Amino acid sequence: MTTQTTAQAPARVRLTQLTRGQTARLDSADFKDDSAAHLTAMGLRPSCQLRVCKAGQPCIVHVDGHAGGCRIALSRDLAASLYVLPH
Amino acid sequence: MPPVTLPTNPVSVTVAIRTAALVGNPNVGKSTLFNTLAGLRQKTANFPGTTQEAHLAQVQSPAGPIVLADLPGAYGLSLNTNESRICKGVLTGDQSIKGFPGGKPDAVAIVVDATNVPRNLRLAGEVIALGLPTIVVVTMTDAAARKGIKIDAEKFEAALGCPVVFASGKTGKGVADVLPALARAKVAAGPLSAAHIDEWADAVYAKACTAETRDHDAVTDRLDLAFTHPILGVATFAAIMTGLFWAIFSLATIPMDAIEAGFGWLAGLVSNTLPAGAIRDLLADGVIAGVGGTLVFLPQIVLLFFLIALLEQTGYLARAAFVIDRLLKPFGLPGHAFVPLLSGHACAIPAIMSARAIPDFRQRVATILAIPFMSCSARIPVYVLLTQILFPESTMLQAVAFTGCYVLGAAAGLFTAIIARRTILKGKSPAMALELPRYQWPSLLGATKTAAARGWLFVRKAGTVILAISVILWWLSAYPKPADPDDAQRAAEVSFLGRIGGAVQPVFAPMGADRQLTVGILASFAAREVFVSTMAVQIAGTDDAEGEGVRERLTEATRDDGTKVFTPATSWAMLVFFVLAIQCLPTLVVTAKEAGGWKWAALQAGWMTGVAYVAATIVYGVASAIG
């Protein structure tokens, strides 16, 4: 996953910095355990589109897998470990 | 343009399908599909060496009978979770299932949720790569159609390289096509490697699926906001749980009274029709009393599981888990532990069984170790007796002491959880990430099936393990007979249990127990409520423990040396002992099964008895010193 940003590209922020209704693309994750594999398998794969349904604890995101997708609730710690590129 | 080329030459197989496994993500309607396919012919088995349950059923396909296994819902085959390891183990032939013919299954049916195809295809890709004859069953097509998602069956089949069936377990539509399709299962090529799974899934999706609209579910957003709100969410949770437990405690009393009356009638019938003797006593006092005393909790168990199944199906419980997670986190327990802990106040057995919902092993076992400290309904008779002896003049103080017992039990349970999580079950708790299933109306039929299956497991246990224990205890307390068989007090003294009580008494002496109290403690090891009737039999010479006179006589009862049996110090010590001690054999049996081994049951028995003994001894010492 790229961490490089250019002047035009949106700045990479933590998922916890987004507010309700904001959409973003998942950029990278900062995990020291096997949470990453689990979240990817649940649908939070690199570059997936997210919409924040609820900010705070828990942080609820709708993951857009092309269409349909799924809704995932994350504890604040997990959400803070995910970096996203807001739209 | 799809980034990878999809295989076009699936390998046909001609192997007869005798065994098949259903795999899929959680919440995709897999178990509903299995229930519809299997009907009432299913049975529950364990994956040896694990705590996960396997559901098996023999189903009739056009090509002959097939043993179908419903594997636990998993997001992937290589994740560090029980479900993941079990699915992979079964599909590769490394994990056996009791009752499932050995080796890998002959075919696998991958259940895919039509509303979330790309995510579901990740697991499908992993399964297909194992090289088993495969079919794909697409569920939730109605929900997908509402969201504007269309799946072209022919293109999907071509892209996947195996037969595709559209079926809904809920409505039954298309389910009849699943078993014939298994006979046509094919070994497909799947993704090139684990690294290419996402590309493969995207390519399959792009070939076969189209979506007209984007999913923005405002109602779900609003419900989620309310249910996970720090104040509103907790209030909603409290209201729902109050309703749940009101139902369990109040509605269940009607069938419970009926069961009690039924067994009472049966015992009366046996006593009146059979001639006096060992057979009559064995049936009336051993078999009927023991099994009846256990089966009386059946309505609570069935109702608890029925209501939890209903709640689970609505999609609410996943939200509630987050609300409560914050409160339980300091004790090393997850939000999922709340319902089991609260259920423990009705009966530890269904509570421990419901701890299955906790995904992390360490957290699950810590919860199982904490549950039996919650004051279950079987402790109530003992609390009533001892608080009345302690405060005969003040119902107010009785109520305070009664509430204190509940607080002490809950505190000891949470203390146990912290200790366990910091020592034997040490390890970082996984941060919570849960898929929130869509909200839906619960299915009464589905919840009834779940409750019936749980109830049946309990009945089977009552008819085997509990029956055997009851008979042994009866025998120990009934033999040998005294010279005068009508002298109940003398009978309690000379019986094996009475003699054991005399021998063991020094052990319980530090907490103020004499021979008679020791017999009461020993007899109630298998079931704590036996304490009241055992004490009544020994002291008052009658087994009518419910009568007002008996309670008064117990209060005035004296030891062999003429001092009172129930001094304030002894009563406090006994009360604390019964709050904290395990005193329930069925609980230990269930712990061994659910935690995955008798070592956990032994630990639970040792720890609870030890804590109870030490606490009761301290209380006795302090209370004696104060006078």
XYZ file of C-alpha atoms in Angstrom:
714
model
C 0.000 0.000 0.000
C 1.348 3.373 -0.910
C 2.027 6.021 1.655
C 3.265 8.580 -0.857
C 1.170 11.727 -1.180
C 1.313 14.447 -3.808
C 0.091 18.039 -3.740
C -3.145 17.050 -5.532
C -3.876 13.884 -3.667
C -5.954 14.106 -0.481
C -4.011 13.841 2.728
C -3.919 10.497 4.463
C -5.814 10.615 7.750
C -6.815 8.199 10.448
C -10.295 6.716 10.072
C -11.180 8.202 13.482
C -10.697 11.704 12.021
C -13.622 11.312 9.643
C -17.104 12.459 10.585
C -20.431 10.768 9.955
C -21.388 10.628 6.275
C -17.839 11.166 4.985
C -16.551 8.765 2.368
C -12.986 7.650 1.859
C -10.737 5.033 0.320
C -8.803 2.683 2.606
C -5.110 3.391 2.237
C -3.117 1.447 4.764
C -3.257 -0.148 8.143
C -0.916 -0.033 11.070
C -1.309 -3.282 12.986
C 1.197 -5.278 14.954
C -0.954 -8.398 15.225
C -3.076 -10.475 12.873
C -5.964 -7.966 12.883
C -5.053 -6.895 9.343
C -5.678 -10.333 7.841
C -8.949 -10.583 9.710
C -10.202 -7.162 8.626
C -9.216 -7.830 5.017
C -11.137 -11.093 5.080
C -14.129 -9.257 6.548
C -14.134 -6.981 3.524
C -11.853 -4.099 4.543
C -9.383 -4.745 1.761
C -6.843 -2.221 0.509
C -8.387 0.495 -1.685
C -11.950 -0.359 -0.718
C -14.464 2.474 -0.493
C -15.813 3.384 2.923
C -18.644 5.512 4.209
C -18.683 6.451 7.898
C -22.139 5.603 9.296
C -21.174 6.484 12.847
C -18.034 8.082 14.257
C -16.752 7.431 17.791
C -16.982 4.204 19.783
C -17.761 2.045 17.930
C -16.885 3.459 14.550
C -19.327 1.995 12.029
C -18.334 1.964 8.383
C -20.161 0.773 5.336
C -17.755 -1.039 3.067
C -18.656 -0.712 -0.562
C -17.674 -3.852 -2.378
C -18.707 -2.474 -5.781
C -22.308 -2.607 -4.610
C -24.085 -4.019 -1.623
C -21.077 -4.413 0.554
C -21.254 -4.799 4.301
C -21.345 -2.869 7.514
C -18.491 -3.274 9.975
C -18.259 -1.902 13.501
C -14.746 -1.261 14.774
C -13.524 -0.424 18.242
C -11.892 3.010 18.435
C -8.389 1.468 18.711
C -8.841 -0.461 15.490
C -10.328 2.528 13.668
C -7.360 4.659 14.752
C -4.989 2.122 13.170
C -6.605 2.474 9.748
C -5.438 5.240 7.399
C -7.794 6.501 4.719
C -7.818 8.972 1.840
C -10.983 11.101 2.196
C -12.940 11.940 -0.944
C -11.342 -5.000 -17.870
C -10.722 -7.837 -15.482
C -7.053 -7.962 -14.564
C -6.767 -11.745 -14.731
C -7.879 -14.364 -17.209
C -10.400 -16.749 -15.807
C -10.126 -20.478 -16.317
C -12.562 -21.927 -18.821
C -11.877 -25.625 -18.521
C -13.248 -26.953 -15.258
C -12.507 -30.577 -14.589
C -15.542 -32.814 -14.485
C -15.728 -35.385 -11.750
C -17.537 -38.658 -11.683
C -16.916 -39.496 -8.030
C -20.066 -40.485 -6.164
C -20.842 -37.834 -3.568
C -21.378 -39.430 -0.172
C -20.266 -36.563 2.052
C -20.476 -32.825 1.556
C -19.697 -29.713 3.584
C -21.417 -26.323 3.601
C -19.001 -23.419 4.015
C -19.524 -19.668 3.947
C -19.008 -16.327 5.673
C -20.966 -15.636 8.869
C -24.482 -14.195 8.400
C -24.940 -15.402 4.824
C -27.919 -17.651 5.553
C -25.816 -20.825 5.541
C -27.329 -22.369 8.652
C -30.851 -21.443 7.534
C -30.123 -23.233 4.265
C -28.765 -26.237 6.172
C -31.847 -26.315 8.416
C -34.123 -26.269 5.366
C -32.127 -29.034 3.666
C -31.830 -31.168 6.784
C -35.193 -30.571 8.448
C -35.421 -32.393 11.758
C -32.978 -35.107 10.771
C -29.953 -33.109 11.886
C -27.800 -33.929 14.865
C -25.153 -32.001 16.712
C -21.622 -33.332 16.988
C -18.349 -31.877 18.169
C -15.174 -31.364 16.251
C -12.864 -33.463 18.463
C -10.411 -31.276 20.351
C -12.413 -28.099 19.811
C -15.397 -26.429 21.405
C -17.060 -25.752 18.085
C -20.193 -27.604 17.195
C -20.775 -29.340 13.908
C -24.271 -29.899 12.603
C -24.693 -33.053 10.564
C -27.602 -34.489 8.646
C -28.191 -37.368 6.291
C -30.007 -35.986 3.255
C -31.385 -37.748 0.206
C -30.030 -36.513 -3.121
C -31.130 -37.943 -6.496
C -27.789 -39.810 -6.611
C -28.196 -41.352 -3.161
C -27.823 -40.415 0.507
C -25.319 -37.706 1.452
C -23.991 -36.851 4.918
C -24.055 -33.071 4.982
C -21.964 -31.060 7.485
C -22.650 -27.425 8.264
C -19.247 -25.886 9.056
C -18.917 -22.783 11.266
C -19.144 -19.437 9.441
C -15.652 -18.101 8.638
C -14.221 -15.130 6.749
C -11.216 -17.040 5.475
C -9.353 -20.350 5.738
C -6.018 -18.962 6.943
C -7.118 -16.686 9.772
C -6.103 -17.086 13.396
C -9.612 -18.086 14.520
C -11.188 -21.370 15.595
C -13.740 -21.263 12.792
C -11.066 -20.699 10.192
C -8.879 -23.565 11.437
C -11.841 -25.948 11.627
C -13.094 -25.164 8.123
C -9.638 -25.615 6.659
C -9.052 -28.776 8.706
C -12.290 -30.407 7.572
C -11.795 -29.474 3.920
C -8.229 -30.784 3.868
C -9.119 -33.932 5.827
C -6.989 -32.978 8.881
C -9.952 -32.327 11.186
C -12.413 -35.100 11.826
C -16.044 -34.672 12.814
C -17.725 -37.277 14.991
C -20.301 -39.016 12.823
C -18.847 -37.755 9.543
C -17.167 -40.450 7.411
C -13.397 -39.930 7.483
C -11.191 -37.847 5.233
C -12.077 -34.830 3.164
C -15.667 -34.316 2.086
C -16.481 -35.603 -1.423
C -17.899 -32.200 -2.353
C -18.241 -28.724 -0.934
C -21.049 -26.193 -1.296
C -19.860 -22.605 -0.873
C -22.645 -20.290 0.271
C -22.316 -16.780 -1.171
C -24.351 -13.744 -0.059
C -25.647 -11.996 -3.185
C -25.534 -8.605 -1.449
C -21.793 -8.819 -0.847
C -20.355 -10.982 -3.614
C -16.769 -9.646 -3.785
C -16.125 -10.235 -0.062
C -17.759 -13.683 -0.174
C -15.706 -14.613 -3.217
C -12.485 -14.279 -1.195
C -13.463 -17.315 0.886
C -14.835 -19.028 -2.240
C -11.454 -18.528 -3.932
C -9.626 -20.102 -1.002
C -11.999 -23.079 -0.921
C -11.928 -23.652 -4.681
C -8.109 -23.587 -4.569
C -8.202 -26.707 -2.341
C -9.249 -28.713 -5.412
C -12.445 -30.311 -4.089
C -15.502 -30.805 -6.299
C -17.423 -27.611 -5.636
C -20.742 -25.887 -6.168
C -21.685 -22.314 -5.257
C -25.049 -21.555 -3.635
C -26.096 -17.906 -3.891
C -28.379 -16.701 -1.063
C -30.030 -13.380 -0.175
C -31.033 -12.796 -3.792
C -34.204 -10.918 -2.768
C -32.224 -8.431 -0.679
C -29.737 -8.080 -3.547
C -32.536 -7.398 -6.036
C -33.835 -4.623 -3.764
C -30.375 -3.061 -3.814
C -30.249 -3.255 -7.621
C -27.629 -6.021 -7.729
C -27.993 -8.535 -10.550
C -26.074 -11.782 -10.926
C -26.109 -13.555 -14.285
C -26.219 -17.247 -13.385
C -24.650 -18.535 -16.595
C -21.820 -16.018 -16.574
C -21.223 -16.616 -12.858
C -21.027 -20.368 -13.496
C -18.613 -19.846 -16.376
C -16.428 -17.458 -14.381
C -16.306 -19.710 -11.323
C -15.966 -22.959 -13.250
C -18.479 -24.841 -11.113
C -22.281 -25.189 -10.879
C -24.148 -22.222 -9.374
C -27.528 -22.498 -7.652
C -29.716 -19.664 -6.371
C -31.465 -20.691 -3.160
C -33.132 -19.120 -0.156
C -33.253 -21.122 3.054
C -35.800 -18.687 4.428
C -38.411 -18.991 1.669
C -37.310 -22.406 0.441
C -37.078 -21.103 -3.112
C -34.425 -22.965 -5.109
C -33.394 -25.201 -2.187
C -34.541 -28.301 -4.110
C -31.812 -27.581 -6.694
C -28.946 -27.702 -4.197
C -28.608 -31.486 -3.719
C -28.914 -32.357 -7.460
C -26.251 -29.710 -8.127
C -23.897 -31.433 -5.657
C -23.921 -34.472 -7.943
C -22.580 -32.185 -10.707
C -19.889 -30.597 -8.488
C -16.706 -29.712 -10.332
C -13.096 -29.115 -9.472
C -12.505 -25.559 -10.649
C -9.194 -23.771 -11.188
C -9.741 -20.818 -8.830
C -7.178 -18.087 -8.157
C -3.537 -18.645 -9.103
C -2.297 -18.124 -5.561
C -3.324 -16.604 -2.234
C -1.853 -13.269 -3.385
C -4.187 -13.205 -6.398
C -7.439 -13.824 -4.551
C -8.663 -10.216 -4.655
C -7.914 -9.947 -8.386
C -9.666 -13.244 -9.037
C -12.702 -12.199 -6.970
C -12.915 -8.862 -8.786
C -12.646 -10.591 -12.152
C -15.406 -13.083 -11.367
C -17.565 -10.267 -10.052
C -16.967 -8.058 -13.097
C -17.913 -10.905 -15.448
C -21.178 -11.866 -13.834
C -22.527 -9.108 -11.612
C -23.943 -5.659 -12.200
C -25.172 -3.083 -9.731
C -27.541 -0.249 -10.537
C -27.585 1.637 -7.297
C -25.321 2.227 -4.367
C -26.370 1.090 -0.984
C -27.226 3.946 1.406
C -29.468 2.546 4.048
C -30.646 5.540 6.090
C -32.894 3.458 8.382
C -30.029 1.138 9.334
C -27.804 4.195 9.924
C -30.341 5.679 12.328
C -30.959 2.412 14.172
C -27.200 1.855 14.529
C -26.747 5.381 15.895
C -29.440 4.768 18.501
C -28.396 1.246 19.495
C -24.691 2.097 19.938
C -25.274 5.533 21.534
C -23.514 5.866 24.945
C -26.784 6.708 26.763
C -29.639 5.682 24.491
C -27.829 2.463 23.577
C -27.319 1.491 27.225
C -30.941 2.399 28.067
C -32.257 0.304 25.156
C -30.047 -2.578 26.184
C -31.202 -2.352 29.805
C -34.860 -2.305 28.704
C -34.446 -5.304 26.381
C -32.538 -7.325 28.975
C -35.082 -6.500 31.698
C -37.816 -7.771 29.380
C -35.799 -10.891 28.578
C -35.183 -11.799 32.198
C -38.664 -10.863 33.298
C -39.881 -13.361 30.713
C -37.440 -16.028 31.899
C -38.250 -15.610 35.586
C -42.004 -15.044 35.318
C -43.244 -16.891 32.232
C -41.070 -19.911 32.931
C -42.610 -20.380 36.394
C -45.830 -21.715 34.834
C -44.253 -24.725 33.068
C -41.732 -25.076 35.931
C -44.552 -25.441 38.451
C -46.216 -27.924 36.118
C -43.038 -30.017 35.811
C -42.545 -29.955 39.571
C -46.153 -30.963 40.118
C -45.826 -33.685 37.476
C -42.782 -35.232 39.113
C -44.408 -34.842 42.531
C -47.428 -36.744 41.235
C -45.152 -39.396 39.717
C -43.234 -39.799 42.989
C -46.549 -40.094 44.832
C -47.775 -42.674 42.350
C -44.605 -44.746 42.779
C -44.817 -44.487 46.583
C -48.457 -45.529 46.583
C -48.340 -48.357 44.072
C -44.984 -50.025 44.690
C -44.413 -52.000 47.878
C -42.118 -50.349 50.436
C -38.480 -51.194 49.808
C -35.311 -50.343 48.018
C -36.841 -50.236 44.518
C -39.543 -47.796 45.586
C -37.033 -45.554 47.414
C -34.613 -45.682 44.477
C -37.322 -44.618 42.032
C -38.985 -41.996 44.228
C -36.001 -40.489 46.084
C -33.210 -41.159 43.590
C -34.449 -41.238 40.011
C -37.590 -39.073 40.143
C -36.265 -36.552 42.678
C -32.897 -36.214 40.926
C -34.085 -36.008 37.330
C -37.166 -33.967 38.272
C -35.021 -31.528 40.245
C -32.932 -30.956 37.145
C -35.649 -30.981 34.483
C -37.481 -28.281 36.413
C -34.975 -25.815 34.908
C -35.804 -26.922 31.343
C -38.389 -24.155 30.696
C -35.878 -21.466 31.711
C -33.254 -22.967 29.426
C -35.565 -23.327 26.430
C -37.020 -19.833 26.910
C -33.582 -18.242 27.305
C -32.290 -19.797 24.101
C -35.508 -19.021 22.231
C -35.393 -15.340 23.162
C -31.663 -15.002 22.518
C -32.102 -16.676 19.111
C -34.881 -14.196 18.285
C -32.707 -11.263 19.346
C -29.733 -12.614 17.430
C -31.743 -12.921 14.224
C -32.881 -9.296 14.405
C -29.246 -8.213 14.116
C -29.454 -6.327 17.433
C -27.010 -8.409 19.489
C -23.995 -7.445 17.370
C -24.769 -3.794 18.172
C -25.356 -4.485 21.884
C -21.961 -6.198 22.155
C -20.287 -2.849 21.502
C -22.414 -0.995 24.058
C -21.399 -3.306 26.860
C -17.804 -3.868 25.764
C -16.718 -0.678 27.517
C -18.111 -1.826 30.876
C -16.570 -5.287 30.812
C -13.202 -4.397 29.305
C -11.502 -3.623 32.684
C -12.250 -7.222 33.738
C -10.685 -8.685 30.613
C -14.095 -9.698 29.260
C -15.671 -8.684 25.960
C -19.103 -7.180 25.330
C -20.341 -10.602 24.233
C -19.916 -11.856 27.823
C -22.785 -9.810 29.194
C -25.701 -12.024 28.172
C -23.985 -15.182 29.504
C -23.139 -13.446 32.804
C -26.644 -12.122 33.241
C -28.147 -15.494 32.266
C -26.030 -17.029 35.024
C -28.441 -15.463 37.506
C -31.136 -17.813 36.202
C -29.006 -20.942 35.722
C -25.297 -21.389 35.025
C -25.872 -24.234 32.557
C -27.537 -22.353 29.682
C -25.361 -19.340 30.547
C -22.176 -21.335 29.973
C -23.646 -22.769 26.776
C -24.445 -19.255 25.526
C -20.804 -18.195 26.109
C -20.156 -19.829 22.734
C -20.953 -16.477 21.159
C -17.587 -15.181 22.462
C -15.122 -15.590 19.598
C -11.852 -15.335 21.564
C -10.920 -18.533 23.426
C -9.305 -16.812 26.431
C -12.215 -14.455 26.910
C -14.687 -17.313 26.482
C -13.028 -19.489 29.144
C -12.660 -16.513 31.541
C -16.402 -15.906 31.152
C -17.168 -19.604 31.769
C -15.063 -19.497 34.960
C -16.919 -16.365 36.149
C -20.492 -17.486 35.365
C -21.117 -19.989 38.223
C -20.376 -17.221 40.779
C -23.545 -15.441 39.653
C -26.339 -16.264 42.114
C -28.493 -18.747 40.199
C -32.090 -19.540 41.096
C -31.041 -22.791 42.836
C -29.213 -20.714 45.487
C -32.433 -18.900 46.397
C -33.792 -21.585 48.809
C -30.463 -21.561 50.692
C -30.363 -17.728 50.806
C -33.951 -17.632 52.033
C -33.269 -20.119 54.838
C -30.043 -18.517 56.078
C -31.137 -14.857 55.850
C -34.277 -15.755 57.816
C -32.223 -17.502 60.471
C -29.887 -14.474 60.649
C -32.582 -11.780 60.788
C -35.799 -13.423 61.974
C -37.299 -10.092 63.064
C -36.466 -7.837 60.102
C -37.536 -8.508 56.521
C -35.676 -5.306 55.612
C -32.345 -6.717 56.823
C -33.169 -10.059 55.145
C -33.570 -8.210 51.843
C -30.287 -6.335 52.352
C -28.428 -9.582 53.110
C -30.125 -11.242 50.136
C -29.022 -8.439 47.773
C -25.570 -8.593 49.347
C -25.317 -12.241 48.277
C -25.969 -11.265 44.649
C -23.398 -8.451 44.807
C -20.808 -10.727 46.440
C -21.341 -13.396 43.765
C -21.046 -10.954 40.852
C -17.956 -9.327 42.391
C -16.307 -12.727 42.918
C -17.081 -13.660 39.288
C -15.533 -10.495 37.883
C -12.554 -10.881 40.272
C -12.087 -14.433 38.941
C -12.175 -13.134 35.375
C -9.444 -10.550 36.078
C -7.245 -13.108 37.864
C -7.697 -15.646 35.055
C -7.004 -13.102 32.322
C -3.826 -11.957 34.116
C -2.490 -15.458 34.762
C -3.562 -18.649 32.999
C -5.540 -16.894 30.254
C -3.055 -14.098 29.747
C -2.947 -12.466 26.358
C -3.983 -9.378 24.512
C -7.709 -9.242 23.907
C -8.465 -8.814 20.250
C -9.849 -5.351 19.513
C -13.503 -5.680 18.566
C -14.374 -5.725 14.899
C -17.763 -7.160 14.061
C -19.752 -7.327 10.910
C -23.134 -5.796 11.662
C -25.717 -8.033 10.008
C -28.693 -6.372 8.364
C -31.751 -5.806 10.544
C -34.504 -8.301 9.875
C -37.624 -9.757 11.416
C -36.774 -12.854 13.422
C -38.043 -16.246 12.338
C -40.126 -17.925 15.053
C -39.521 -21.295 13.442
C -35.737 -20.857 13.415
C -35.679 -19.731 17.056
C -37.935 -22.643 18.025
C -35.573 -25.105 16.345
C -32.554 -23.608 18.148
C -34.348 -23.686 21.512
C -35.587 -27.240 20.917
C -32.081 -28.445 20.049
C -30.621 -26.850 23.221
C -33.475 -28.179 25.332
C -32.980 -31.694 23.987
C -29.246 -31.605 24.798
C -30.162 -30.646 28.370
C -32.797 -33.390 28.645
C -30.276 -35.941 27.418
C -27.827 -34.794 30.075
C -30.516 -35.015 32.765
C -31.263 -38.560 31.609
C -27.631 -39.742 31.716
C -24.988 -38.003 33.817
C -27.364 -36.318 36.253
C -29.454 -39.468 36.650
C -26.357 -41.507 37.510
C -25.163 -38.958 40.080
C -28.598 -38.741 41.687
C -28.773 -42.502 42.060
C -25.301 -42.697 43.642
C -26.072 -39.881 46.083
C -29.371 -41.461 46.996
C -27.670 -44.778 47.660
C -24.989 -43.141 49.830
C -27.615 -41.309 51.860
C -30.027 -44.278 52.132
C -27.626 -47.090 53.127
C -26.911 -48.772 55.411
C -30.298 -48.586 57.165
C -30.575 -48.005 60.930
C -32.291 -50.535 63.197
C -35.467 -48.450 63.172
C -36.088 -47.581 59.504
C -38.544 -44.795 60.447
C -35.972 -42.838 62.457
C -34.841 -40.335 59.792
C -32.341 -38.600 62.077
C -30.625 -41.901 62.992
C -30.715 -42.923 59.299
C -28.866 -39.730 58.340
C -26.223 -40.505 60.992
C -25.520 -44.122 60.078
C -25.754 -43.816 56.282
C -22.544 -43.816 54.248
C -23.039 -40.101 53.641
C -23.525 -39.531 57.385
C -20.359 -41.472 58.205
C -18.420 -39.623 55.521
C -19.786 -36.400 57.059
C -18.430 -37.417 60.453
C -15.025 -38.239 58.993
C -14.793 -35.085 56.872
C -16.179 -32.738 59.555
C -12.724 -31.583 60.791
C -12.112 -30.173 57.304
C -15.158 -27.921 57.552
C -14.750 -27.197 61.280
C -12.817 -23.921 60.686
C -15.929 -22.462 59.039
C -18.111 -23.542 61.933
C -19.643 -26.699 60.446
C -20.526 -29.638 62.663
C -21.206 -33.175 61.416
C -24.733 -32.336 60.319
C -23.736 -29.205 58.392
C -20.862 -31.148 56.822
C -23.346 -33.745 55.548
C -25.467 -30.850 54.243
C -22.485 -29.437 52.349
C -21.427 -32.840 50.986
C -24.940 -33.853 49.943
C -25.405 -30.525 48.181
C -22.168 -30.864 46.240
C -24.105 -32.155 43.235
C -26.935 -29.631 43.603
C -26.865 -26.826 46.164
C -30.622 -26.664 46.722
C -30.361 -30.118 48.338
C -28.784 -28.381 51.360
C -32.117 -27.230 52.787
C -33.827 -30.615 52.515
C -30.744 -32.484 53.776
C -30.519 -30.240 56.843
C -34.230 -30.670 57.396
C -33.979 -34.454 57.203
C -31.059 -34.623 59.623
C -32.181 -32.085 62.178
C -35.919 -32.124 62.137
C -36.376 -35.732 61.187
C -38.685 -34.781 58.345
C -38.049 -33.962 54.739
C -40.793 -31.334 54.580
C -38.339 -28.483 54.126
C -40.937 -26.017 52.941
C -43.036 -25.973 56.108
C -42.783 -22.976 58.431
C -42.330 -25.268 61.393
C -39.248 -26.853 59.878
C -37.545 -23.494 59.485
C -38.212 -22.667 63.138
C -36.921 -26.037 64.219
C -33.795 -25.545 62.112
C -33.219 -22.199 63.847
C -33.483 -23.868 67.251
C -31.641 -27.074 66.265
C -28.750 -28.145 68.451
C -25.506 -30.011 67.837
C -24.446 -33.221 69.512
C -22.856 -31.109 72.318
C -26.064 -29.133 72.907
C -24.943 -25.817 71.322
C -26.960 -24.321 68.447
C -26.264 -25.558 64.903
C -27.015 -22.190 63.324
C -25.253 -19.568 65.419
C -24.978 -16.151 63.723
C -21.292 -16.846 62.962
C -22.059 -20.266 61.407
C -24.994 -18.867 59.441
C -22.892 -16.035 57.985
C -20.129 -18.495 57.111
C -22.606 -20.890 55.462
C -24.223 -18.051 53.527
C -20.869 -16.873 52.167
C -19.901 -20.474 51.409
C -23.057 -21.074 49.368
C -22.677 -17.772 47.477
C -19.184 -18.734 46.357
C -19.018 -22.544 46.183
C -19.698 -24.415 42.928
C -22.066 -27.025 44.463
C -23.509 -28.007 41.092
C -22.248 -31.035 39.222
C -24.152 -30.379 35.974
C -22.353 -27.007 35.745
C -18.999 -28.775 35.846
C -20.099 -31.207 33.135
C -21.118 -28.300 30.899
C -17.909 -26.389 31.668
C -15.829 -29.390 30.636
C -17.720 -29.599 27.355
C -17.781 -25.897 26.522
C -14.286 -24.901 27.677
C -12.813 -27.942 25.960
C -11.636 -30.304 28.700
C -12.088 -31.590 32.235
C -9.051 -29.601 33.385
C -11.174 -26.440 33.198
C -13.976 -28.076 35.180
C -11.445 -29.277 37.774
C -9.976 -25.781 37.983
C -13.430 -24.288 38.359
C -14.378 -26.745 41.114
C -11.060 -26.288 42.938
C -11.009 -22.501 42.654
C -14.630 -21.938 43.662
C -14.518 -24.398 46.541
C -11.193 -22.942 47.697
C -12.414 -19.332 47.522
C -15.661 -20.297 49.281
C -13.796 -22.231 52.003
C -11.293 -19.467 52.723
C -13.941 -16.717 52.647
C -16.326 -18.692 54.879
C -13.504 -19.465 57.348
C -12.543 -15.769 57.548
C -16.189 -14.749 57.962
C -16.656 -17.359 60.710
C -13.518 -16.173 62.513
C -14.485 -12.489 62.304
C -18.135 -13.094 63.213
C -17.149 -15.315 66.182
C -14.716 -12.646 67.418
C -17.376 -9.933 67.175
C -19.840 -12.281 68.849
